[in-house]
Short mmCIF file of N, CA and C in Angstrom, two decimals:
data_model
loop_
_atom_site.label_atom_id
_atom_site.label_comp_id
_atom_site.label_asym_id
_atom_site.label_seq_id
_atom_site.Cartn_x
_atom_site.Cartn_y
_atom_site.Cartn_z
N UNK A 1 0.82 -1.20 0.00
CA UNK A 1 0.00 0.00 0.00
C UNK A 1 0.86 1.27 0.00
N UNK A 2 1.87 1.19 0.56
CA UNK A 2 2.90 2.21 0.65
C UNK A 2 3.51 2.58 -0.52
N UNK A 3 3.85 1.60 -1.31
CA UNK A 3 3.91 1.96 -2.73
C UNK A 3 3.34 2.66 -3.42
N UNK A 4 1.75 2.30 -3.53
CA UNK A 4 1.17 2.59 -4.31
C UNK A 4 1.08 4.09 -4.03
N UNK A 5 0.77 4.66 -2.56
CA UNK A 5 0.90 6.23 -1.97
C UNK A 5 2.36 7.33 -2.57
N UNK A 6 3.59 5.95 -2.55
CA UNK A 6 4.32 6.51 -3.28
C UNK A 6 4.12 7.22 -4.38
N UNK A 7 3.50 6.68 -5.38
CA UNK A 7 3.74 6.82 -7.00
C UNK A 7 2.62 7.05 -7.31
N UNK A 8 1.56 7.57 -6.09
CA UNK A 8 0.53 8.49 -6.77
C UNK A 8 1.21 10.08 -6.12
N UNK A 9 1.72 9.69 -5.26
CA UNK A 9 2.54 11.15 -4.87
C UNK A 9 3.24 11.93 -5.76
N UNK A 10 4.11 10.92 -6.47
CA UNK A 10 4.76 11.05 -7.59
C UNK A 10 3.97 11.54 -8.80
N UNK A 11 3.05 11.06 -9.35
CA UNK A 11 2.25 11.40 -10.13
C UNK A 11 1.64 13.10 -9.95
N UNK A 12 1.07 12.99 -8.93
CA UNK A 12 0.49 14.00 -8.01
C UNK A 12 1.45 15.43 -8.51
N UNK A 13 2.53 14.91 -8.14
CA UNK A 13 3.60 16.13 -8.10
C UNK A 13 4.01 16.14 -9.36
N UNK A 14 4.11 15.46 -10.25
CA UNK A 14 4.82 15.84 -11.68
C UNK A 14 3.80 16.64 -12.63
N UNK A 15 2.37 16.27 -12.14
CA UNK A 15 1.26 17.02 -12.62
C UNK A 15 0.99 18.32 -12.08
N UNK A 16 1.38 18.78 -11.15
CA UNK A 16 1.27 19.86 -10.65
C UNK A 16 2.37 20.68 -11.16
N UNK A 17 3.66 20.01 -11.68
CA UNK A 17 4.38 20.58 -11.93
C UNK A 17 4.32 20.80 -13.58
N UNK A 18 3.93 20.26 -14.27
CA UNK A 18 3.70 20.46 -15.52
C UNK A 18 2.68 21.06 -15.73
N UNK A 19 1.85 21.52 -15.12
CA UNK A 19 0.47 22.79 -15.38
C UNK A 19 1.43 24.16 -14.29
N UNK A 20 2.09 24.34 -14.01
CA UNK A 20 2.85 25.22 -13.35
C UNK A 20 3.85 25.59 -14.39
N UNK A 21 4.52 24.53 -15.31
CA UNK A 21 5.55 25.30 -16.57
C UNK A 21 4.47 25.54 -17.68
N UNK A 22 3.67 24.92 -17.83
CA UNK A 22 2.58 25.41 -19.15
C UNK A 22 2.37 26.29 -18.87
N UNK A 23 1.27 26.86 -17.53
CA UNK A 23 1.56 28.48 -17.41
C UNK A 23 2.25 29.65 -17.23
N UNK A 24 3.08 28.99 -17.55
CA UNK A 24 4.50 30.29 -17.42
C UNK A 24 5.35 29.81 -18.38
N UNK A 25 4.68 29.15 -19.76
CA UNK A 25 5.55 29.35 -20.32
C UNK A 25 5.61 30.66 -21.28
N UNK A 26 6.52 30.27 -22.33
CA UNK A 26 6.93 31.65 -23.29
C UNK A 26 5.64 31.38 -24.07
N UNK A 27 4.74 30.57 -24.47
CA UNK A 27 3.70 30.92 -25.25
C UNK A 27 2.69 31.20 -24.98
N UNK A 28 2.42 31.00 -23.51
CA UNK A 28 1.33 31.57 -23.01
C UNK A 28 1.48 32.94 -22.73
N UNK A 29 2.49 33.92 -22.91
CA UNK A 29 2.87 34.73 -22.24
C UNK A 29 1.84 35.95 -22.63
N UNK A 30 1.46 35.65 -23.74
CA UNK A 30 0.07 36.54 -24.55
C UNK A 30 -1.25 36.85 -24.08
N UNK A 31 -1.50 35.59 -24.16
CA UNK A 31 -2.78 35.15 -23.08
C UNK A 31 -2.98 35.39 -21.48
N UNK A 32 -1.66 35.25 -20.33
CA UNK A 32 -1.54 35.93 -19.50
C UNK A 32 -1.81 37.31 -19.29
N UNK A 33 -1.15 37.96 -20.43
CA UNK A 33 -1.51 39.79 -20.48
C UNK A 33 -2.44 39.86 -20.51
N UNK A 34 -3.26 39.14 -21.83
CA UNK A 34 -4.48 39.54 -22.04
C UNK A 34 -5.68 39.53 -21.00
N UNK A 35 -5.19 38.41 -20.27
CA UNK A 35 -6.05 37.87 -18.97
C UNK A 35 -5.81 39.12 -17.96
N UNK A 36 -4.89 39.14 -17.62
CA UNK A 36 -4.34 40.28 -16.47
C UNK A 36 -5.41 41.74 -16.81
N UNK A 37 -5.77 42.14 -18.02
CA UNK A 37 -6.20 43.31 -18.66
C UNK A 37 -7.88 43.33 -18.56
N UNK A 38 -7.92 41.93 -18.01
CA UNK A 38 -9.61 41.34 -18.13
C UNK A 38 -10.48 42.89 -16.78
N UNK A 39 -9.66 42.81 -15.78
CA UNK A 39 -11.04 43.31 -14.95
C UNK A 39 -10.33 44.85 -15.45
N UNK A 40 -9.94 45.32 -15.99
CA UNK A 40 -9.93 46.85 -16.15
C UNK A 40 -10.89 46.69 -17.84
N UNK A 41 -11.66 46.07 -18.57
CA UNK A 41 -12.38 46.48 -19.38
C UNK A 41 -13.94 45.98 -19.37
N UNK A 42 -14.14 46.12 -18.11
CA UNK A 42 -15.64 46.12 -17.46
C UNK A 42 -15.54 47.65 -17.43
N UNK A 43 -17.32 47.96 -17.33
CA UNK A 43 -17.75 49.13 -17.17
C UNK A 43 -17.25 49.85 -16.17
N UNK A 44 -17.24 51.14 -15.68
CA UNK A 44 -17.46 51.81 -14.77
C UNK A 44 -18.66 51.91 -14.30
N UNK A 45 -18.66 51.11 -12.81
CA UNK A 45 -20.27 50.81 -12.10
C UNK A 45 -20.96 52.14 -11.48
N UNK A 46 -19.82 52.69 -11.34
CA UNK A 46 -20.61 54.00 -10.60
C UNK A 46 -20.83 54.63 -11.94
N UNK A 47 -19.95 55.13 -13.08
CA UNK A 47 -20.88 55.93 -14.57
C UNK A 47 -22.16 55.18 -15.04
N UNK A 48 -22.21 54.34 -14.83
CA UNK A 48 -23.42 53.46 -14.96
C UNK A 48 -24.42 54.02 -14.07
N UNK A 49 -24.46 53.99 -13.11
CA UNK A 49 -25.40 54.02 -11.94
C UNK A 49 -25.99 55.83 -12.35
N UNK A 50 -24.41 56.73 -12.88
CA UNK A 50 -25.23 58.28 -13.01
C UNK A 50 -25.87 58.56 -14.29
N UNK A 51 -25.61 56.97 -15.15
CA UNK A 51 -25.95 57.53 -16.64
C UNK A 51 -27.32 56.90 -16.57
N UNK A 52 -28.03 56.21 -15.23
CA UNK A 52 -29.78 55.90 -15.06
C UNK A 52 -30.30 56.47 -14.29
N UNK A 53 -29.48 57.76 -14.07
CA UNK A 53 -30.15 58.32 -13.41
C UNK A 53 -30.72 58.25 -12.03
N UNK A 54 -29.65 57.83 -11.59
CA UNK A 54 -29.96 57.31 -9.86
C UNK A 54 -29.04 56.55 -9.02
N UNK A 55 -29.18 56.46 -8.26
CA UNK A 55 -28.21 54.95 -6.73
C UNK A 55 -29.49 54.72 -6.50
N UNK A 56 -29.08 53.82 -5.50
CA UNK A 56 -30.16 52.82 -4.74
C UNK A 56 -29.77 53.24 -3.15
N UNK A 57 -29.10 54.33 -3.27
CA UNK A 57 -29.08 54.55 -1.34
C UNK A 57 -29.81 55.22 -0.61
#
């Protein structure tokens, strides 16, 4: 049984480690930016709120 805990450990960890270099690699490096840029091209909630003419407070 100890084995087997082994070499799912093993497993465990080489998979964690290979979705850890995929995202950092040099080709994702595009898609990262682009992601990073995601919450600054939502609206402005408060110009919203003065362009209906109201709050809710």
């Amino acid at each position: 049984m100890a084995i087997i805990n082994g070499i799912m450990t093993i497993v465990a960890m080489l998979t964690f480690l290979g979705i850890v270099w995929w995202a950092f690699s040099r080709g994702r490096a595009d898609a990262n930016h682009e992601a990073s840029l995601l919450p600054f091209a939502v609206p402005d909630e408060r110009s919203m709120d003065q362009q209906e003419g109201g709050s809710h407070e």
